[in-house]
mmCIF file of C-alpha atoms in Angstrom:
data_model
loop_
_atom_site.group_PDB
_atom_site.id
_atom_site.type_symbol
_atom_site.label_atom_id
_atom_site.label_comp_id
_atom_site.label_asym_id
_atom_site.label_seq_id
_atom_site.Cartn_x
_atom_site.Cartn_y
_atom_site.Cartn_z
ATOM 1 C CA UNK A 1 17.725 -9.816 20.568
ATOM 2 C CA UNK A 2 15.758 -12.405 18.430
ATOM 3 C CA UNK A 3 13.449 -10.661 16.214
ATOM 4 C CA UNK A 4 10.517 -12.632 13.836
ATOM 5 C CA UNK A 5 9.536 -10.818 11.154
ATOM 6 C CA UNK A 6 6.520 -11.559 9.664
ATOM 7 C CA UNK A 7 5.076 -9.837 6.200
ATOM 8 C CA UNK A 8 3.560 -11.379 3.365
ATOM 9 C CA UNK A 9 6.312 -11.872 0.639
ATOM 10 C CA UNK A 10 9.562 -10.348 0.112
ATOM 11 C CA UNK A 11 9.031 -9.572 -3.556
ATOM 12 C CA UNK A 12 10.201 -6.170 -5.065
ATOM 13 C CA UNK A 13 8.502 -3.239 -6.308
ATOM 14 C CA UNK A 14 6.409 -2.956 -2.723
ATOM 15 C CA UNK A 15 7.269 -0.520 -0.304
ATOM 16 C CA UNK A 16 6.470 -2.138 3.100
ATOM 17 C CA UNK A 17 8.900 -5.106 1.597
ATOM 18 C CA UNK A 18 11.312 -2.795 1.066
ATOM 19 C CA UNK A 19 11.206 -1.308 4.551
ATOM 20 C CA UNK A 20 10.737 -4.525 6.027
ATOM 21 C CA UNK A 21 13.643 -6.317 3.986
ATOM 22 C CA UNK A 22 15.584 -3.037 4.947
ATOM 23 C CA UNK A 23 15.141 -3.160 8.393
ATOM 24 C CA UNK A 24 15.811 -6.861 8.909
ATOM 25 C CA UNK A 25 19.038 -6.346 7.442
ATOM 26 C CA UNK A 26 20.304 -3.394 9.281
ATOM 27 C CA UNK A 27 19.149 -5.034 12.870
ATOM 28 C CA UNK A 28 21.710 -8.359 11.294
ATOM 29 C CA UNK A 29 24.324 -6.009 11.030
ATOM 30 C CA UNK A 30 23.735 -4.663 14.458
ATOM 31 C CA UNK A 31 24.439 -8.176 16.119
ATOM 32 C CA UNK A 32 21.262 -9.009 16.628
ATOM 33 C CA UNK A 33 19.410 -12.475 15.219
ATOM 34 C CA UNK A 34 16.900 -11.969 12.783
ATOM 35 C CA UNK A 35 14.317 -14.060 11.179
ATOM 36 C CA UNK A 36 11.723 -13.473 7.928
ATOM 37 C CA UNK A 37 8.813 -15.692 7.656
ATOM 38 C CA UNK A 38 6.798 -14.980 4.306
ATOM 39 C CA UNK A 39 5.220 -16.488 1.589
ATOM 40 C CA UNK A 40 9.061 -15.957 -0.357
ATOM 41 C CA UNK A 41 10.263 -13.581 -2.860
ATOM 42 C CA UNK A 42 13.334 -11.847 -4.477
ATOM 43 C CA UNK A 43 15.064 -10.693 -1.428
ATOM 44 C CA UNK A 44 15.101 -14.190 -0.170
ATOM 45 C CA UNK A 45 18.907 -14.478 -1.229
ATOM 46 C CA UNK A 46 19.760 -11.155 0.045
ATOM 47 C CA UNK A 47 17.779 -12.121 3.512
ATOM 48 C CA UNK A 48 20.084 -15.439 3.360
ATOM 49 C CA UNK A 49 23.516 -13.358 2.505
ATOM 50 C CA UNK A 50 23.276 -11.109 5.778
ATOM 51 C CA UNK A 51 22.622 -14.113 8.513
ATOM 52 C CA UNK A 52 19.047 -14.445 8.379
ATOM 53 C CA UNK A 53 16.870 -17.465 7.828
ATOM 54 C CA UNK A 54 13.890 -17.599 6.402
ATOM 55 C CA UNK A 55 10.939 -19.296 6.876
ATOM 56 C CA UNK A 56 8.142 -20.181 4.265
ATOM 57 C CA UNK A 57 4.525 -18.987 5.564
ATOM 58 C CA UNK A 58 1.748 -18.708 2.743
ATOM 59 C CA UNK A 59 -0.629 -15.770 3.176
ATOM 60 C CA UNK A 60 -2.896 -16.719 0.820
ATOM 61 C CA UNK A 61 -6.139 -15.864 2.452
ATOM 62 C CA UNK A 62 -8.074 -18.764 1.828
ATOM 63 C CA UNK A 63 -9.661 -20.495 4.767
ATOM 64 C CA UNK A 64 -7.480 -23.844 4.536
ATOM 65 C CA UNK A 65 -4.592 -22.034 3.722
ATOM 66 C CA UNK A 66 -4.639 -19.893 6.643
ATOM 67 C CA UNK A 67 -4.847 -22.597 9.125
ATOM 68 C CA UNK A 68 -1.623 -24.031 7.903
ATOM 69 C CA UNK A 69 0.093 -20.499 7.757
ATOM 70 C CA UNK A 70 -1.195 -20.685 11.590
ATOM 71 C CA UNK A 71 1.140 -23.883 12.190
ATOM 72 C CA UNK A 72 3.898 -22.731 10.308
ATOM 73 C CA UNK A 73 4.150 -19.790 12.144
ATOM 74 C CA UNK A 74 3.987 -21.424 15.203
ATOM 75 C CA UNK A 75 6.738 -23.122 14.071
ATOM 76 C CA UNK A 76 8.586 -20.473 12.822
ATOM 77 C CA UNK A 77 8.242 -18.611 16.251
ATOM 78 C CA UNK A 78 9.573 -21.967 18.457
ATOM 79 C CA UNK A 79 12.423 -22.543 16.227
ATOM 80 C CA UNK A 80 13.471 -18.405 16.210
ATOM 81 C CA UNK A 81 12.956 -18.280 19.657
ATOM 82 C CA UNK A 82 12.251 -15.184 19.444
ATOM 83 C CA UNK A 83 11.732 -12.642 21.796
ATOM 84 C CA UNK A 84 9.627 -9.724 19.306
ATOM 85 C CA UNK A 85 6.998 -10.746 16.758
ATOM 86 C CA UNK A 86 7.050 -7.739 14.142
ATOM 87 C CA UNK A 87 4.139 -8.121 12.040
ATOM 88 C CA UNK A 88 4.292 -5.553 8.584
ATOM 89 C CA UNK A 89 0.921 -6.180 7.218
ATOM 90 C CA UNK A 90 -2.629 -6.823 7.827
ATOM 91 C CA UNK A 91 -2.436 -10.917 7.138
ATOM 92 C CA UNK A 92 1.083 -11.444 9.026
ATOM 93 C CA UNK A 93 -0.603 -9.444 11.989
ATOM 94 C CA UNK A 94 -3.773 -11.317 12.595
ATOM 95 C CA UNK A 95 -1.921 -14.762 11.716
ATOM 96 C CA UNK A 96 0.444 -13.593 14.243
ATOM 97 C CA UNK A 97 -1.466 -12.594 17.206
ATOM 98 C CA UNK A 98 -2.967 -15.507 18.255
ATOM 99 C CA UNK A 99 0.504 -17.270 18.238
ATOM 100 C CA UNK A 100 2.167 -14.512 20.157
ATOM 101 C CA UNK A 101 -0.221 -14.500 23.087
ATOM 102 C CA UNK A 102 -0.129 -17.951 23.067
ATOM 103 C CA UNK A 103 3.690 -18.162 23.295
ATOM 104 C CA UNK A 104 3.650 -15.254 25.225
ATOM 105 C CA UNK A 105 6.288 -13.204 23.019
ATOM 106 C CA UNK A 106 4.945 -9.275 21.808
ATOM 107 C CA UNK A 107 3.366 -8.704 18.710
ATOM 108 C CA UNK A 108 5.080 -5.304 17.054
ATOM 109 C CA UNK A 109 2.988 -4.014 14.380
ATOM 110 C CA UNK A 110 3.898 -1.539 11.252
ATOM 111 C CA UNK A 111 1.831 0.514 9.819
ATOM 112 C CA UNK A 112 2.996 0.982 6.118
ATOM 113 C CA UNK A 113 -0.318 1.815 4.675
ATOM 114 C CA UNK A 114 -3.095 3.852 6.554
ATOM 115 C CA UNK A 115 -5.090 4.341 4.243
ATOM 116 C CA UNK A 116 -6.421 0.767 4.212
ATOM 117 C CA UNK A 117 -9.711 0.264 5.659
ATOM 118 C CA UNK A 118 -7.896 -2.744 6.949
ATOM 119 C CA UNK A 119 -5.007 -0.993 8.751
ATOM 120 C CA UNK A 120 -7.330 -0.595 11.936
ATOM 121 C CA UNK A 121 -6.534 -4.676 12.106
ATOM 122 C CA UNK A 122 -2.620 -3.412 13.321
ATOM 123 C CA UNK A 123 -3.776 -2.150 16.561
ATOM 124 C CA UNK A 124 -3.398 -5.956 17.401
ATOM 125 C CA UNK A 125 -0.138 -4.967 18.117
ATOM 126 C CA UNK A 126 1.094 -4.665 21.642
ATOM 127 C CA UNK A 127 3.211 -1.947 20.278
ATOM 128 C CA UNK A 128 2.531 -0.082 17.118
ATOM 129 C CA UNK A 129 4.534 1.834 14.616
ATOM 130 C CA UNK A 130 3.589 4.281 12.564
ATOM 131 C CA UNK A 131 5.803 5.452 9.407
ATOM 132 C CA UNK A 132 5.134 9.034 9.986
ATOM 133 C CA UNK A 133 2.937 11.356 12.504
ATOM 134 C CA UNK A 134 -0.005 11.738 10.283
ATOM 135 C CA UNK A 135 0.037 7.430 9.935
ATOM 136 C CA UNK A 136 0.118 7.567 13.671
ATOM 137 C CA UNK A 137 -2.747 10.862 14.168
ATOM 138 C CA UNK A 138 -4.593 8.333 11.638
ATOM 139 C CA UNK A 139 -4.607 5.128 14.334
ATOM 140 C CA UNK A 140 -5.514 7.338 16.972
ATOM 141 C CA UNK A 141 -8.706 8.243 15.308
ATOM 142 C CA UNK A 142 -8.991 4.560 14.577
ATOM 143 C CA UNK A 143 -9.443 3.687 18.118
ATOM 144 C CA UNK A 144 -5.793 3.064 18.553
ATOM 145 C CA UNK A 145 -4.479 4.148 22.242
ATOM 146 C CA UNK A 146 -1.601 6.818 22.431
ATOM 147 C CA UNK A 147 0.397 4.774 24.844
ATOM 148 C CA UNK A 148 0.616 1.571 22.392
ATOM 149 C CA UNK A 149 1.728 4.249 19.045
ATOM 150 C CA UNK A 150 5.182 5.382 18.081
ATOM 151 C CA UNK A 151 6.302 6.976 15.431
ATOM 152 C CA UNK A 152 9.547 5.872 13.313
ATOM 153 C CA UNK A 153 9.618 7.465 10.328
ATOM 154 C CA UNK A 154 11.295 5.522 7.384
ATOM 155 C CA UNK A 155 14.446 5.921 5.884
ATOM 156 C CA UNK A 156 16.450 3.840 3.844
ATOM 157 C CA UNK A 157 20.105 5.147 3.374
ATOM 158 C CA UNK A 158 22.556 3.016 4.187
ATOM 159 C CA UNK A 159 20.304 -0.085 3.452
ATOM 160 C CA UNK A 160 21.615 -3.668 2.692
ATOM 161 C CA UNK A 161 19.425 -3.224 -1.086
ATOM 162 C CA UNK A 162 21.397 -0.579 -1.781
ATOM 163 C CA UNK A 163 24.931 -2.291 -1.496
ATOM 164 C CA UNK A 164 26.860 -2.780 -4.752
ATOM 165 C CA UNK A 165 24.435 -0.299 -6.897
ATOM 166 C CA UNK A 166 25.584 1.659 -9.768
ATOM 167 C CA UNK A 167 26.514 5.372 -8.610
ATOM 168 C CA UNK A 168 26.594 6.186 -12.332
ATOM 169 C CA UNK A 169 23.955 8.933 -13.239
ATOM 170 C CA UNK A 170 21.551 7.883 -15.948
ATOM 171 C CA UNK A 171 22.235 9.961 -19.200
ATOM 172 C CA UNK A 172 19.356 12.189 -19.240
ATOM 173 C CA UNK A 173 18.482 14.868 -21.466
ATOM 174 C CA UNK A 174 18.787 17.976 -19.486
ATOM 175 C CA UNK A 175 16.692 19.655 -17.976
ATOM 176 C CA UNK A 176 15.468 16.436 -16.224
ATOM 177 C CA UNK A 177 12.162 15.734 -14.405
ATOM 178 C CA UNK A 178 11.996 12.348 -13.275
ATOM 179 C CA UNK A 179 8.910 10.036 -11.703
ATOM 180 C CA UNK A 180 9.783 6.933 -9.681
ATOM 181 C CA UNK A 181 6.444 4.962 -8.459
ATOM 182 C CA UNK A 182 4.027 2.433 -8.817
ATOM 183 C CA UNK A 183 1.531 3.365 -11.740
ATOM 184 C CA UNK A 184 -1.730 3.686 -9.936
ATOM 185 C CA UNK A 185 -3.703 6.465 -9.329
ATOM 186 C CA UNK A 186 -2.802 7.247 -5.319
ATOM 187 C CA UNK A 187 0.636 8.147 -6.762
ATOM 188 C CA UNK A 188 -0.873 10.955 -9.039
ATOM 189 C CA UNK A 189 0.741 10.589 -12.437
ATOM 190 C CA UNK A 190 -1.936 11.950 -14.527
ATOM 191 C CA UNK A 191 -1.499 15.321 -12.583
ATOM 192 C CA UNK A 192 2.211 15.389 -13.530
ATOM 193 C CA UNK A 193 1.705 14.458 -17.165
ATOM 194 C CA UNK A 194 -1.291 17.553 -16.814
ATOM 195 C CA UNK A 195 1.717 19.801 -15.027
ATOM 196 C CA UNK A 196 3.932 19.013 -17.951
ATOM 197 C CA UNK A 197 1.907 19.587 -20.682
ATOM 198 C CA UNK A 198 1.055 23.440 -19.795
ATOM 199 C CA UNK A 199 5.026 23.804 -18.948
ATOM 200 C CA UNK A 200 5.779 22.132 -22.529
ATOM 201 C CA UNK A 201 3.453 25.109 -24.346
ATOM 202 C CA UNK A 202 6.510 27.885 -22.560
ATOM 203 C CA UNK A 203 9.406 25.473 -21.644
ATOM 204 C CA UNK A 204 9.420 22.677 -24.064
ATOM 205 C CA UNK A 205 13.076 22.158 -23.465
ATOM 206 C CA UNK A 206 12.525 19.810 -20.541
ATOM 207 C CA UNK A 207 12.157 15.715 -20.448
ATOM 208 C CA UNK A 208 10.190 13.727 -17.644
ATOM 209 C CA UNK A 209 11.304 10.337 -17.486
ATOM 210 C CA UNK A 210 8.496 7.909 -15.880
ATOM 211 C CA UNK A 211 9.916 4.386 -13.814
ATOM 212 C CA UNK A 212 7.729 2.129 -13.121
ATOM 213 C CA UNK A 213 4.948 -0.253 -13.720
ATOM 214 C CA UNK A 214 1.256 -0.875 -12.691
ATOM 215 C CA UNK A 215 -2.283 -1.693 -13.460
ATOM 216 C CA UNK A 216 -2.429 1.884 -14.879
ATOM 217 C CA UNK A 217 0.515 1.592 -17.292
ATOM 218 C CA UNK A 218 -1.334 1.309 -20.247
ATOM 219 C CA UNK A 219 -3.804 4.122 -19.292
ATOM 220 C CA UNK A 220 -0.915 6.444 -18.366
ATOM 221 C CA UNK A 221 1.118 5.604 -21.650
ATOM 222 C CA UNK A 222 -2.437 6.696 -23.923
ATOM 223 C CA UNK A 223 -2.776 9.617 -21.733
ATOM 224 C CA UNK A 224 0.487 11.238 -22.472
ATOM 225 C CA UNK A 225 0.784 10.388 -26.070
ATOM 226 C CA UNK A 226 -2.820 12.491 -26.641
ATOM 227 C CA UNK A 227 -0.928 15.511 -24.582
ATOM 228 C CA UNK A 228 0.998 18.070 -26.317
ATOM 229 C CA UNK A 229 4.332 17.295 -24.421
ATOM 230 C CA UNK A 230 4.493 13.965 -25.986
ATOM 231 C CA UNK A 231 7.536 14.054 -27.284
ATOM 232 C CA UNK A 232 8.756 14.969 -23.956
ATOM 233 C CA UNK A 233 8.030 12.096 -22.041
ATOM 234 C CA UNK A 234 9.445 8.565 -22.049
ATOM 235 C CA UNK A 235 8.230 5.962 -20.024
ATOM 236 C CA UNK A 236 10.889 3.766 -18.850
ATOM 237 C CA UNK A 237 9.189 0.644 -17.230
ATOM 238 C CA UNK A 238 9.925 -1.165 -14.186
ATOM 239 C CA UNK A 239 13.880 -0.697 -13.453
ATOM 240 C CA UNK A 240 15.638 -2.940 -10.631
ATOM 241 C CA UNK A 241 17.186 -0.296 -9.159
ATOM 242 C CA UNK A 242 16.067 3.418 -10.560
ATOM 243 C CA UNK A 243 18.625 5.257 -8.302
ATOM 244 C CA UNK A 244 20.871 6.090 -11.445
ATOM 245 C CA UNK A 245 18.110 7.772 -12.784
ATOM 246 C CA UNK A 246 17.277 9.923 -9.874
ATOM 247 C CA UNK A 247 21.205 10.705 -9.988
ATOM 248 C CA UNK A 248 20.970 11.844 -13.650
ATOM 249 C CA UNK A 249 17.442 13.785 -12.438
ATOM 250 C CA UNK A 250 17.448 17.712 -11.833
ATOM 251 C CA UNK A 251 14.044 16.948 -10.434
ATOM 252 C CA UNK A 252 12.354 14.342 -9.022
ATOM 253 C CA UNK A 253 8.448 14.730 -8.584
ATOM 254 C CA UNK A 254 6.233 13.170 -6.108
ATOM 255 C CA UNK A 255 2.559 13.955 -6.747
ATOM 256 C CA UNK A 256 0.899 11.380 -4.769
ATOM 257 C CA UNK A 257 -2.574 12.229 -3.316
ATOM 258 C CA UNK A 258 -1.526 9.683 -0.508
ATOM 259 C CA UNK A 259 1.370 8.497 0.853
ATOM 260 C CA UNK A 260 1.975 7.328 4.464
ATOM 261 C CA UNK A 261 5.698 7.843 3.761
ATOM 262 C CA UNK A 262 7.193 7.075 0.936
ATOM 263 C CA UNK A 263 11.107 5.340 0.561
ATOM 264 C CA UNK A 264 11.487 7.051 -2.756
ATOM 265 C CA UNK A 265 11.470 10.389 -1.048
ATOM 266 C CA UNK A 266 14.605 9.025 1.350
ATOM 267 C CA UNK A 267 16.127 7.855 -2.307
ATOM 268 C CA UNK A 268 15.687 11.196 -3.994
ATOM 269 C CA UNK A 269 17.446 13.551 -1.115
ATOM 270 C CA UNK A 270 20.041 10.630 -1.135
ATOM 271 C CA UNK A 271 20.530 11.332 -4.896
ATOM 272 C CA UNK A 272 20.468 15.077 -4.106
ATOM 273 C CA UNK A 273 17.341 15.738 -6.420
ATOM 274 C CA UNK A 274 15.608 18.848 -6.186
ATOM 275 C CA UNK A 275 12.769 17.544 -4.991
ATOM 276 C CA UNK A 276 8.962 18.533 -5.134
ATOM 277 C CA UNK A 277 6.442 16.920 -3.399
ATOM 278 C CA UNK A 278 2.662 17.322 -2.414
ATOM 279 C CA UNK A 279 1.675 18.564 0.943
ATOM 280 C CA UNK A 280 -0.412 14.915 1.764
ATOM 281 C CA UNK A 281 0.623 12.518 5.004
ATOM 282 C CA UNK A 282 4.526 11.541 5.349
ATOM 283 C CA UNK A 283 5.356 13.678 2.290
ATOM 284 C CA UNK A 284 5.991 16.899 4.517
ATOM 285 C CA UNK A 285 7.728 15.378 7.084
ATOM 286 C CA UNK A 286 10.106 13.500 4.855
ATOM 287 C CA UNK A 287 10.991 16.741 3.170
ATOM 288 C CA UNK A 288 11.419 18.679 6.603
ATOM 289 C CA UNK A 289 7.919 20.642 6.309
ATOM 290 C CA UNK A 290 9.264 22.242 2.992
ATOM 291 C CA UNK A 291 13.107 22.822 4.699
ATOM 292 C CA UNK A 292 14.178 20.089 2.141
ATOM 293 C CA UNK A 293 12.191 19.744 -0.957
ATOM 294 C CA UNK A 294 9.228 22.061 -2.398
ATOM 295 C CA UNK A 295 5.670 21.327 -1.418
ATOM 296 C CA UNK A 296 2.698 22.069 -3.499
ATOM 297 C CA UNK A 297 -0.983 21.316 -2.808
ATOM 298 C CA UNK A 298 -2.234 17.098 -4.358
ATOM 299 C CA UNK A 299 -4.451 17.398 -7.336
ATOM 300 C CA UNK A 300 -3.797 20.622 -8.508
ATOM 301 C CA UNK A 301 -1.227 20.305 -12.352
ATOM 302 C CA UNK A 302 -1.281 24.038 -12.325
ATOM 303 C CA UNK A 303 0.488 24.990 -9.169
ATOM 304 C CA UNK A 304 2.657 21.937 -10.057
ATOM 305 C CA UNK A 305 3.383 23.439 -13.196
ATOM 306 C CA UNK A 306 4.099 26.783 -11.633
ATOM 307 C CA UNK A 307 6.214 25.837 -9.510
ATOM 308 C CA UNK A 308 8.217 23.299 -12.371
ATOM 309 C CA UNK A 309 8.339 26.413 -14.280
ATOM 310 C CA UNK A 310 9.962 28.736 -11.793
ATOM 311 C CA UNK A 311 13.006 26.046 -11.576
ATOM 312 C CA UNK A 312 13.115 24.734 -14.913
ATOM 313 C CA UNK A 313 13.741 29.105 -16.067
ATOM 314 C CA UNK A 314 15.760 29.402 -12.760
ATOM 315 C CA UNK A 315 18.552 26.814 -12.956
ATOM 316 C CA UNK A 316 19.949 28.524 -10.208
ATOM 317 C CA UNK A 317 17.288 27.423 -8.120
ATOM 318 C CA UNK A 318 17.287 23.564 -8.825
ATOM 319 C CA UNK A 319 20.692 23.911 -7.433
ATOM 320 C CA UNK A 320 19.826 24.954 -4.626
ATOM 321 C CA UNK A 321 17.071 22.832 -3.870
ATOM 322 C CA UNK A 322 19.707 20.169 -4.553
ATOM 323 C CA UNK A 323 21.874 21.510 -1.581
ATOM 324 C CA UNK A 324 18.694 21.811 0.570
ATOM 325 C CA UNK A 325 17.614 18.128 -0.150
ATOM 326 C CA UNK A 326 20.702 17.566 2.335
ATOM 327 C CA UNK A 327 18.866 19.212 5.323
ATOM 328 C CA UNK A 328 19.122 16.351 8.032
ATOM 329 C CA UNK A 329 19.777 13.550 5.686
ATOM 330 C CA UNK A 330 21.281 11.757 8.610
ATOM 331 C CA UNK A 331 18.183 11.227 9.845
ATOM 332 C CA UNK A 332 17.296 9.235 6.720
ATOM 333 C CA UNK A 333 19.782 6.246 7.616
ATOM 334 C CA UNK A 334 18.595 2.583 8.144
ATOM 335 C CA UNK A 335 21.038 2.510 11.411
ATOM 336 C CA UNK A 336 18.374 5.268 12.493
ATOM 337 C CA UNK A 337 15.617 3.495 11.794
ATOM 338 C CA UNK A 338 16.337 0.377 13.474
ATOM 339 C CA UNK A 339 17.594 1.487 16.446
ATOM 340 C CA UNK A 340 14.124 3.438 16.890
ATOM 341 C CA UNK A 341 12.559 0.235 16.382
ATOM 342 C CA UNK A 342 14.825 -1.317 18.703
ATOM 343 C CA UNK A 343 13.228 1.138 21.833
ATOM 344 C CA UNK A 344 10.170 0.489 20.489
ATOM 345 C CA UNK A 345 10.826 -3.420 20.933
ATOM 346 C CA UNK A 346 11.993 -2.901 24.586
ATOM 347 C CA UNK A 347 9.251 -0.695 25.250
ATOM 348 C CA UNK A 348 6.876 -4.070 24.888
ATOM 349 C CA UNK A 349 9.083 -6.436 26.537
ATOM 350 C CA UNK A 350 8.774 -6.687 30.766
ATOM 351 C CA UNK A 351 10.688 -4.349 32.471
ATOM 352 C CA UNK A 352 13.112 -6.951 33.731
ATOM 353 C CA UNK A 353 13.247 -8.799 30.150
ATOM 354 C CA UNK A 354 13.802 -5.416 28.347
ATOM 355 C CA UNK A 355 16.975 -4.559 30.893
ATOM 356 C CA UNK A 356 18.458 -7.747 30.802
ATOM 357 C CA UNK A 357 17.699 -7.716 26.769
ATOM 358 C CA UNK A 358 19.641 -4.265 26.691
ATOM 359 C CA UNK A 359 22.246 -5.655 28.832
ATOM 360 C CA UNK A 360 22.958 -8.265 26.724
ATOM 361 C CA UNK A 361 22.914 -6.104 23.475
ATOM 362 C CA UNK A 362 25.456 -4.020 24.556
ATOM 363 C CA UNK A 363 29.051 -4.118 22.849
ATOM 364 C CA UNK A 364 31.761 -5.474 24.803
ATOM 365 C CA UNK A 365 34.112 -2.668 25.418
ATOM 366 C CA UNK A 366 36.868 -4.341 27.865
ATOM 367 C CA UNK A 367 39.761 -5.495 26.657
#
């Protein structure tokens, strides 16, 4: 199949990129031909280095600017050929839907981030994913019809990003909490840092190690040098790839107060963390409803603390969360995620199109 993929930029440190970069790859490596337009980024050479060519569309959302994304796309879509349009945020998907009907090629839609006012805008899609069943509960409130929603849920092991990365484990002062986010407040840092400081007054043996960056950087950084625990944190900054330091982790901690479904998750069982996370959108579901990770209630540093206590004083128990991250990780796998998509795709397509598409996809098994 010829796929378009449309999304705003491919630069790192953004989740739907990631997931979008992740999948493109994985459907190249499945035979099929795969495009990117976008306004560019980082994983431009990677994009180039599995088979697929790029092409540049500007999503700057000023008036002029939009009208030439318009031709450019157009473009983009009559050179491709392709047969799918799969659209990953807002912009690409309302550049993208006048083009498609006008072509006549299905618009797929993503929904990486529901709780944008402006994710009602991907119902445009003839066919829309959601990252997780809460995403997709969300777009059905939104006016979004049943029959148009599937859920794939994300999962990134196995993925073309991760190829050549360092298996070495971070040296970490043990016993090991680590963060791995974006610093801004929906990923709920200053709860941790809260969490932390009433485990540091009875278990000050522990370290939390923070990677990332964001607006809230500075904030976060003043925050935790006021707190007691300060000697027990260390922020590490933005880190191209922080897998080595969820390797080195005994715990990685999720305390997001939303989070349609986050890759890091996938990352952290991959690792075999022991994982805690809070019981908001995709977090459950990525950790198995609790099967695979601990779940506490968003907002709340004290039953986060509790619950850091009981394995930090109980190092029997962070092992076994470790062997319990495992639950299903097969699931997790990019090869999962893109043949999902890949029903999804014929699912839009005619019913003629779609079994003469599958047809065609199928490996040659004669000799």
């Amino acid at each position: 199949m010829r796929i378009l993929h449309v999304l705003n930029h491919t630069q790192r440190l953004n989740g739907h990129v990631h997931a979008a970069v992740d999948l493109a790859c994985a459907q190249a490596a499945q035979g099929h031909e795969v495009f990117v337009a976008s306004g560019g980024g980082d994983f431009d050479g990677l994009l180039h280095e599995k088979g697929i060519k790029t092409f540049t569309v500007d999503h700057n959302r000023k008036v002029l600017n939009l009208l030439k994304a318009e031709v450019r796309l157009l473009q983009a879509l009559r050179k491709s050929r392709a047969e799918v349009v799969h659209a990953h945020m807002m912009t690409s998907a309302v550049l993208a839907f006048p083009i498609s009907k006008l072509i006549g090629v299905p618009l797929i839609t993503t929904v990486h981030n529901e709780f944008e006012k402006s994710a009602t805008l991907m119902g445009l899609g003839k066919r829309v994913i959601a990252v997780s069943d809460v995403v997709a509960a969300s777009m059905r409130r939104r006016g979004v019809a049943a029959s148009k929603l599937a859920v794939v849920l994300n999962g990134t092991i196995g993925s073309a990003r991760s190829e050549g990365r360092s298996e070495v484990p971070a040296a970490l002062h043990k016993p090991s909490i680590v963060f791995v986010g974006g610093l801004h407040p929906r990923k709920g840092l200053p709860d941790l840092l809260q969490a932390v400081d009433i485990l540091y007054q009875s278990s000050p043996n522990f370290h939390l190690y923070i990677v990332g960056d964001g607006p809230f950087r500075q904030d976060y950084e003043l925050m935790a040098s006021q707190l007691k625990c300060a000697p027990a944190v260390t922020f590490i900054g933005p880190a191209k790839d922080p897998y080595p330091y969820m390797l080195g982790a005994d715990i990685f901690v999720l305390p997001s107060h939303a989070d349609p479904a986050p890759l890091v998750l996938s990352e952290a069982r991959e690792a075999a963390c022991a994982v805690v996370g809070t019981k908001v959108d995709g977090i459950p579901q990525l950790l198995e409803q609790g099967e695979a990770g601990i779940l506490v209630p968003p907002k709340d540093p004290n039953a986060l603390a509790q619950t850091l206590q009981q394995l930090i004083e109980t190092p029997d128990q962070i092992e076994l969360w470790k062997q319990r991250s495992q639950y299903r990780i097969d699931y997790l796998t990019i090869d999962r995620v893109a043949r999902d998509t890949m029903q999804v795709y014929l699912s839009a397509l005619s019913r003629q199109t779609a079994a003469t598409t599958a047809n065609r996809d199928q490996p040659n098994t004669t000799g």
